[in-house]
């Protein structure tokens, strides 16, 4: 909610703090006491309007204002949809404020910080740059978000991880051979991944670089990472779009260390990368059903939904077999 003077308020700072955490790879949440500590740090450097120092009062007011002005009702049930959540944690004896998948660039566009630097200035003189720099300074001592490998996943989690990872592998394979075909290095009729990557590695036969080992490793790692993320969040969304802050954070977490292999198919001037597991379900044989949702770009040039089909099951069997060799 903006004010006429375009001065920084504590409500602005709450949103800026959350977005900076999510965008820069920190945990997409914070405790009320963490924010109050940050607020004291920040106010020693810059002035903030409308501050409160009792956590419950501060965040009750923040959420009340957001529900009253900035957050919009759902088209489905006309209920206001929050972009952040607050919950009391008995374990932490504190309120925990967390980002959800509705947090986006829109949340910055309604802040006073969005309107502070309309006049051209040197970058070092911009108020918003100083604000975000101070947030970055405070956060610099916090650990970055990591995949928690100690989490015990179950069979269904791993099935989900395998199906999604097999889809990703299939897309990378298709993009790779499409490029080879374009440069007349690959016979265009040899596109079947099961036949020309697993039954035989055609690349080795015709003398082009093989990506089999890279794809098998990516499948192994991504299956486990997705299983963990899905175990933690059954509404998991992952996206390469910068505007989708939490989904983008999940994307960065998932692909860490495998950017080059993923870049064969996905990236600037290539396909976008996005999947949504909020509607996933299982049939009686524990196979992922076709309620699985991916954005259209994910399948561009390849096929319609493969999840649950015999073809993707065969890809998974071949990938698992290759991992065990």
Coordinates of C-alpha atoms in Angstrom, one line a residue:
X1 CA 0.0 0.0 0.0
X2 CA 1.7 3.2 -1.2
X3 CA 1.6 6.6 0.5
X4 CA 1.6 10.0 -1.1
X5 CA 5.1 10.9 0.2
X6 CA 6.6 7.7 -1.2
X7 CA 8.5 7.1 2.0
X8 CA 9.7 3.7 3.1
X9 CA 7.3 2.1 5.6
X10 CA 7.8 -1.0 7.7
X11 CA 5.2 -2.8 5.5
X12 CA 7.3 -2.1 2.5
X13 CA 10.3 -3.5 4.3
X14 CA 8.6 -6.7 5.2
X15 CA 7.9 -7.5 1.6
X16 CA 11.3 -6.3 0.4
X17 CA 12.9 -8.5 3.0
X18 CA 11.0 -11.6 2.0
X19 CA 11.6 -11.1 -1.7
X20 CA 15.3 -10.5 -1.1
X21 CA 15.5 -13.8 0.9
X22 CA 13.7 -15.8 -1.8
X23 CA 15.4 -14.2 -4.8
X24 CA 18.9 -14.7 -3.3
X25 CA 18.6 -18.3 -2.3
X26 CA 17.9 -18.0 1.4
X27 CA 15.1 -19.9 3.2
X28 CA 11.7 -18.5 1.9
X29 CA 10.6 -17.6 5.4
X30 CA 11.6 -15.8 8.5
X31 CA 10.6 -15.6 12.2
X32 CA 9.0 -12.4 13.6
X33 CA 12.0 -12.1 16.0
X34 CA 14.4 -12.3 13.0
X35 CA 12.6 -9.5 11.2
X36 CA 12.6 -7.3 14.4
X37 CA 16.3 -7.8 14.7
X38 CA 16.7 -6.8 11.1
X39 CA 14.5 -3.8 11.6
X40 CA 16.7 -2.5 14.4
X41 CA 19.7 -3.0 12.2
X42 CA 18.1 -1.3 9.3
X43 CA 16.8 1.7 11.3
X44 CA 20.4 2.3 12.5
X45 CA 21.2 3.1 8.8
X46 CA 18.0 4.5 7.3
X47 CA 14.7 5.9 8.4
X48 CA 11.5 3.7 8.3
X49 CA 8.0 5.1 8.7
X50 CA 5.2 3.5 10.8
X51 CA 7.4 1.0 12.7
X52 CA 6.0 -1.2 15.5
X53 CA 8.3 -3.3 17.7
X54 CA 5.8 -5.8 19.2
X55 CA 5.8 -8.7 16.7
X56 CA 2.2 -9.8 16.9
X57 CA 0.9 -6.2 16.6
X58 CA 3.3 -5.6 13.7
X59 CA 2.3 -8.6 11.6
X60 CA -1.4 -8.5 12.5
X61 CA -1.4 -5.0 11.1
X62 CA 0.7 -5.9 8.0
X63 CA -1.6 -8.8 7.1
X64 CA -4.8 -6.8 7.8
X65 CA -3.5 -4.0 5.4
X66 CA -2.5 -6.5 2.7
X67 CA -5.9 -8.3 2.8
X68 CA -7.6 -4.9 2.7
X69 CA -5.8 -3.4 -0.3
X70 CA -3.0 -5.2 -2.2
X71 CA -4.0 -8.9 -2.2
X72 CA -6.8 -9.8 -4.7
X73 CA -9.7 -12.2 -4.4
X74 CA -9.7 -15.5 -6.2
X75 CA -11.8 -15.7 -9.4
X76 CA -13.0 -19.1 -8.2
X77 CA -14.5 -18.3 -4.8
X78 CA -13.9 -14.5 -4.5
X79 CA -11.8 -15.0 -1.3
X80 CA -8.7 -12.9 -0.8
X81 CA -5.6 -15.0 -1.6
X82 CA -2.6 -14.1 0.6
X83 CA 0.9 -14.0 -1.0
X84 CA 2.6 -14.7 2.3
X85 CA 1.5 -16.9 5.3
X86 CA 1.9 -16.5 9.0
X87 CA 1.7 -19.3 11.6
X88 CA 2.7 -19.7 15.2
X89 CA 5.4 -22.3 15.8
X90 CA 5.3 -24.0 19.1
X91 CA 8.8 -25.4 18.4
X92 CA 10.3 -21.9 17.8
X93 CA 8.0 -20.1 20.2
X94 CA 7.6 -17.5 17.5
X95 CA 5.5 -16.5 14.5
X96 CA 6.9 -17.7 11.2
X97 CA 6.2 -15.7 8.0
X98 CA 6.6 -17.6 4.8
X99 CA 6.3 -16.9 1.1
X100 CA 3.8 -18.8 -1.1
X101 CA 3.5 -19.3 -4.8
X102 CA 1.5 -16.1 -5.3
X103 CA 4.4 -13.9 -4.2
X104 CA 5.5 -12.2 -7.5
X105 CA 6.7 -9.0 -9.0
X106 CA 3.3 -7.6 -8.4
X107 CA 4.0 -7.5 -4.7
X108 CA 7.0 -5.1 -5.4
X109 CA 5.0 -3.0 -7.9
X110 CA 2.6 -1.8 -5.1
X111 CA 5.3 -0.8 -2.7
X112 CA 6.6 2.7 -2.1
X113 CA 10.0 1.5 -3.1
X114 CA 8.7 1.0 -6.6
X115 CA 8.0 4.7 -6.9
X116 CA 11.0 6.2 -5.1
X117 CA 13.4 6.5 -8.0
X118 CA 11.3 7.8 -11.0
X119 CA 13.9 10.5 -11.7
X120 CA 17.1 9.4 -13.5
X121 CA 20.0 9.2 -11.1
X122 CA 23.3 7.5 -10.7
X123 CA 22.7 3.9 -9.6
X124 CA 24.6 4.5 -6.3
X125 CA 22.2 7.3 -5.5
X126 CA 19.0 5.3 -5.9
X127 CA 17.1 4.8 -2.7
X128 CA 15.9 1.3 -3.6
X129 CA 19.4 0.2 -4.3
X130 CA 20.5 1.3 -0.8
X131 CA 17.5 -0.4 0.8
X132 CA 18.2 -3.7 -1.0
X133 CA 21.9 -3.4 -0.3
X134 CA 21.2 -3.1 3.4
X135 CA 19.0 -6.1 3.3
X136 CA 21.7 -8.0 1.5
X137 CA 24.3 -6.9 4.1
X138 CA 22.1 -8.2 6.9
X139 CA 21.4 -11.5 5.1
X140 CA 25.0 -12.1 4.2
X141 CA 25.7 -14.1 7.4
X142 CA 22.8 -16.4 6.9
X143 CA 23.2 -19.8 5.3
X144 CA 21.8 -20.3 1.9
X145 CA 18.9 -22.8 1.3
X146 CA 20.0 -26.4 0.6
X147 CA 18.3 -29.6 -0.3
X148 CA 18.0 -31.5 3.0
X149 CA 19.4 -35.0 2.0
X150 CA 18.6 -36.3 5.5
X151 CA 14.8 -36.2 4.8
X152 CA 13.4 -39.7 4.5
X153 CA 11.2 -39.8 1.4
X154 CA 8.6 -42.5 0.7
X155 CA 8.0 -44.6 -2.4
X156 CA 5.4 -42.2 -3.9
X157 CA 7.8 -39.3 -3.5
X158 CA 10.5 -41.1 -5.5
X159 CA 8.0 -42.2 -8.1
X160 CA 7.1 -38.6 -8.7
X161 CA 10.8 -37.6 -8.8
X162 CA 11.5 -40.3 -11.4
X163 CA 8.6 -39.4 -13.7
X164 CA 9.4 -35.7 -13.7
X165 CA 13.1 -36.4 -14.2
X166 CA 12.4 -38.8 -17.0
X167 CA 10.4 -36.1 -18.7
X168 CA 13.3 -33.7 -18.3
X169 CA 15.8 -36.2 -19.7
X170 CA 13.5 -36.8 -22.7
X171 CA 13.4 -33.1 -23.4
X172 CA 17.1 -32.7 -23.2
X173 CA 17.6 -35.7 -25.5
X174 CA 15.2 -34.4 -28.1
X175 CA 16.8 -30.9 -28.1
X176 CA 20.3 -32.5 -28.4
X177 CA 19.5 -34.6 -31.4
X178 CA 17.4 -31.8 -33.0
X179 CA 20.5 -29.7 -33.0
X180 CA 22.6 -32.6 -34.4
X181 CA 20.0 -33.1 -37.2
X182 CA 20.1 -29.4 -38.0
X183 CA 23.8 -29.6 -38.7
X184 CA 23.5 -32.9 -40.6
X185 CA 25.3 -34.9 -37.9
X186 CA 22.4 -37.1 -37.0
X187 CA 19.8 -39.1 -39.0
X188 CA 16.5 -37.5 -38.4
X189 CA 14.6 -40.8 -38.3
X190 CA 16.6 -41.9 -35.3
X191 CA 14.8 -39.9 -32.5
X192 CA 13.6 -42.7 -30.3
X193 CA 15.3 -42.3 -26.9
X194 CA 14.9 -45.9 -25.8
X195 CA 16.3 -47.3 -29.1
X196 CA 19.0 -44.8 -29.9
X197 CA 20.3 -43.9 -26.4
X198 CA 19.7 -47.0 -24.3
X199 CA 19.5 -50.0 -26.6
X200 CA 22.4 -48.6 -28.5
X201 CA 24.3 -45.3 -28.0
X202 CA 24.1 -44.1 -31.6
X203 CA 26.2 -41.0 -30.8
X204 CA 29.2 -43.3 -30.1
X205 CA 28.6 -45.2 -33.3
X206 CA 28.4 -42.2 -35.7
X207 CA 31.1 -40.2 -33.9
X208 CA 29.3 -37.3 -32.2
X209 CA 29.6 -36.6 -28.4
X210 CA 27.5 -38.8 -26.3
X211 CA 25.4 -37.3 -23.5
X212 CA 24.2 -40.6 -22.1
X213 CA 26.3 -40.5 -18.9
X214 CA 25.2 -36.9 -18.3
X215 CA 21.6 -37.7 -18.7
X216 CA 21.7 -40.7 -16.4
X217 CA 23.5 -38.7 -13.7
X218 CA 21.0 -35.8 -14.0
X219 CA 18.1 -38.3 -13.7
X220 CA 19.6 -39.9 -10.6
X221 CA 20.2 -36.5 -8.9
X222 CA 17.0 -34.8 -10.0
X223 CA 14.8 -37.8 -9.0
X224 CA 16.1 -37.6 -5.4
X225 CA 16.0 -33.8 -5.3
X226 CA 12.4 -33.6 -6.6
X227 CA 11.3 -36.4 -4.2
X228 CA 12.7 -34.4 -1.2
X229 CA 11.1 -31.2 -2.4
X230 CA 7.8 -32.9 -3.1
X231 CA 7.9 -34.6 0.3
X232 CA 8.3 -31.2 1.9
X233 CA 5.6 -29.6 -0.3
X234 CA 2.9 -31.6 -2.1
X235 CA 2.0 -28.4 -4.0
X236 CA 5.5 -28.1 -5.4
X237 CA 6.0 -25.7 -8.2
X238 CA 9.3 -25.2 -10.1
X239 CA 9.8 -22.5 -12.7
X240 CA 12.5 -20.7 -14.6
X241 CA 10.4 -17.6 -14.8
X242 CA 12.0 -14.8 -12.7
X243 CA 8.6 -13.3 -11.8
X244 CA 7.5 -16.4 -9.9
X245 CA 9.7 -15.9 -6.9
X246 CA 9.2 -19.1 -4.9
X247 CA 8.9 -21.4 -7.9
X248 CA 12.1 -19.8 -9.3
X249 CA 13.9 -20.4 -6.0
X250 CA 12.9 -24.1 -6.2
X251 CA 14.2 -24.1 -9.8
X252 CA 17.6 -22.8 -8.7
X253 CA 17.7 -25.3 -5.9
X254 CA 16.8 -28.2 -8.2
X255 CA 19.3 -27.5 -11.0
X256 CA 22.3 -26.5 -9.0
X257 CA 25.4 -28.1 -10.5
X258 CA 23.6 -29.2 -13.6
X259 CA 23.0 -25.9 -15.4
X260 CA 25.1 -26.9 -18.4
X261 CA 23.3 -30.2 -19.1
X262 CA 19.8 -28.6 -18.5
X263 CA 20.8 -25.8 -20.8
X264 CA 20.9 -28.1 -23.8
X265 CA 17.1 -27.8 -23.8
X266 CA 16.1 -25.0 -21.5
X267 CA 17.2 -21.4 -21.1
X268 CA 17.2 -18.0 -22.9
X269 CA 15.9 -18.4 -26.5
X270 CA 15.1 -22.0 -25.7
X271 CA 12.2 -23.7 -23.9
X272 CA 11.0 -22.5 -20.6
X273 CA 11.2 -24.9 -17.6
X274 CA 8.1 -25.1 -15.4
X275 CA 6.2 -27.8 -13.7
X276 CA 3.4 -27.9 -11.1
X277 CA 2.7 -30.9 -8.9
X278 CA -0.2 -29.5 -7.0
X279 CA -2.7 -31.6 -8.8
X280 CA -0.8 -34.9 -9.0
X281 CA -2.5 -38.2 -8.1
X282 CA -1.8 -41.9 -8.1
X283 CA -3.7 -44.8 -9.4
X284 CA -3.9 -48.2 -7.7
X285 CA -0.6 -49.4 -9.2
X286 CA 1.2 -46.4 -7.8
X287 CA 1.8 -44.9 -11.2
X288 CA 1.5 -41.1 -11.6
X289 CA -1.8 -40.3 -13.3
X290 CA -2.3 -37.8 -16.1
X291 CA -3.6 -35.1 -13.8
X292 CA 0.1 -34.1 -13.7
X293 CA 0.4 -30.5 -14.9
X294 CA 3.3 -29.0 -16.9
X295 CA 3.3 -25.8 -18.8
X296 CA 2.9 -26.0 -22.6
X297 CA 6.4 -24.9 -23.4
X298 CA 7.8 -27.9 -21.6
X299 CA 6.5 -30.2 -24.3
X300 CA 7.0 -27.9 -27.3
X301 CA 8.2 -30.0 -30.2
X302 CA 8.1 -33.2 -28.4
X303 CA 4.7 -34.7 -27.4
X304 CA 1.7 -34.3 -25.2
X305 CA 1.7 -35.5 -21.6
X306 CA 3.9 -38.5 -21.3
X307 CA 3.3 -39.2 -17.6
X308 CA 1.7 -42.6 -16.9
X309 CA 2.3 -43.8 -20.5
X310 CA 4.1 -46.9 -21.5
X311 CA 6.7 -44.8 -23.2
X312 CA 7.8 -42.9 -20.1
X313 CA 7.7 -46.1 -18.0
X314 CA 10.2 -47.6 -20.5
X315 CA 12.4 -44.5 -20.3
X316 CA 12.4 -44.9 -16.5
X317 CA 13.3 -48.6 -16.6
X318 CA 16.1 -47.9 -19.0
X319 CA 17.4 -45.0 -16.8
X320 CA 17.2 -47.2 -13.7
X321 CA 19.0 -50.0 -15.5
X322 CA 21.8 -47.6 -16.7
X323 CA 22.2 -46.3 -13.1
X324 CA 22.8 -49.8 -11.8
X325 CA 25.5 -50.8 -14.3

